[in-house]
mmCIF file of C-alpha atoms in Angstrom:
data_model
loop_
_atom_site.group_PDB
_atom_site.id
_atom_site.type_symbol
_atom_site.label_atom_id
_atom_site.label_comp_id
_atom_site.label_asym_id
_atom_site.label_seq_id
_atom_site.Cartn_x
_atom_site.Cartn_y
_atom_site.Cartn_z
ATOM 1 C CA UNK M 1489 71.828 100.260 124.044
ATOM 2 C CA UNK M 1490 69.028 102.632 123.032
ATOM 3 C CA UNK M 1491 70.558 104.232 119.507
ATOM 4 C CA UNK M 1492 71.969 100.512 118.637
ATOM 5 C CA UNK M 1493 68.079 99.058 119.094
ATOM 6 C CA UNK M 1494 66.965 100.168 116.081
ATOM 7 C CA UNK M 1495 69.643 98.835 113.826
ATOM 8 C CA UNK M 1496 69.442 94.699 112.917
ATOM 9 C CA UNK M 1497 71.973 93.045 114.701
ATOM 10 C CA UNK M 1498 73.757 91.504 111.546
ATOM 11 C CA UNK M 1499 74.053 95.128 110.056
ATOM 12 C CA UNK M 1500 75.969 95.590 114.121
ATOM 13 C CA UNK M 1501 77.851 92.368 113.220
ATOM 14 C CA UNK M 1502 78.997 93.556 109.696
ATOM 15 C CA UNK M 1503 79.741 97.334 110.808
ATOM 16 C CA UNK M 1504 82.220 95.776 113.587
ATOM 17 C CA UNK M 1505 83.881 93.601 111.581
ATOM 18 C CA UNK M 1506 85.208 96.213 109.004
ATOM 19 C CA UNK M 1507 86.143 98.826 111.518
ATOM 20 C CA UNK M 1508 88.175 96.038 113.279
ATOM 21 C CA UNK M 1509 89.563 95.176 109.654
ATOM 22 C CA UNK M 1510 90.429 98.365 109.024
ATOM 23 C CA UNK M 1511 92.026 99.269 112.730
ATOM 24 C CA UNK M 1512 93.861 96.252 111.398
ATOM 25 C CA UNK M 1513 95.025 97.004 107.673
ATOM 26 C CA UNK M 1514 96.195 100.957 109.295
ATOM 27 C CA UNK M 1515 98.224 99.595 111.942
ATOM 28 C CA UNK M 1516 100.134 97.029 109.512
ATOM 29 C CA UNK M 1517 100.896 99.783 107.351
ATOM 30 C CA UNK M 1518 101.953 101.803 110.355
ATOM 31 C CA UNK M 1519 104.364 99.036 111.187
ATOM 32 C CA UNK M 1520 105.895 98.738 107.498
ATOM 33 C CA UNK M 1521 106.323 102.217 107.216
ATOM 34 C CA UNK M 1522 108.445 102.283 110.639
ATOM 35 C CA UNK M 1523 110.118 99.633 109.544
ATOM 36 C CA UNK M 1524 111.217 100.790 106.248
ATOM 37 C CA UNK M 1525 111.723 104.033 108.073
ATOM 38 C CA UNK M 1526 114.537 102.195 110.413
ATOM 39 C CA UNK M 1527 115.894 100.718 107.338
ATOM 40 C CA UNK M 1528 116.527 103.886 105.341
ATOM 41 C CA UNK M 1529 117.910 105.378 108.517
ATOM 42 C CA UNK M 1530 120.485 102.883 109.309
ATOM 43 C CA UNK M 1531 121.404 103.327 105.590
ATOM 44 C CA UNK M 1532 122.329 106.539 106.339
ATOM 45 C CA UNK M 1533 123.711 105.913 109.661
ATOM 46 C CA UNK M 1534 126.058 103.671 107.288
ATOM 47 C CA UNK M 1535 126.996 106.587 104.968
ATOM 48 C CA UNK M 1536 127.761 109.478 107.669
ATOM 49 C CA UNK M 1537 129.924 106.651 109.568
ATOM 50 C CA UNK M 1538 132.039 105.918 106.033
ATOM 51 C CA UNK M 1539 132.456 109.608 105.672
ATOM 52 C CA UNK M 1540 133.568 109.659 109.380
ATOM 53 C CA UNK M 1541 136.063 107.404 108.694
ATOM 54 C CA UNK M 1542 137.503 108.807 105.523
ATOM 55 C CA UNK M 1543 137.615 112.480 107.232
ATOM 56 C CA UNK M 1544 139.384 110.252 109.827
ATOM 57 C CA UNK M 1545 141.840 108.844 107.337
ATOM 58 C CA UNK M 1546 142.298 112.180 105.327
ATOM 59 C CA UNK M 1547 143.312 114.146 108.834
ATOM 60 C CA UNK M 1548 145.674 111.554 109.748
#
């Protein structure tokens, strides 16, 4: 692997195992952002549809 010779393999080992922990910890944040994301935008989905309705109500 020429480069990777020179470093011990444990220090490979340790290096590995914190990028893949921290590929990890971004991509569960990722996912609960997008999911409160949804959330807060089917709250508001909720709102504009109520004042749909009322509009609805008020022209009738």
């Amino acid at each position: 692997m020429g480069i990777l010779d020179d470093i011990p393999k444990k220090t490979q080992y340790v290096v590995l195992v914190a990028v893949v922990i921290v590929l990890l910890i971004i991509s569960i944040m990722t996912y609960y952002k997008q999911k409160r994301i949804s959330r807060n935008t089917k709250h508001i989905d909720d709102i504009i549809n109520k004042i749909l309705d009322t509009q609805e109500k008020i022209l009738e």
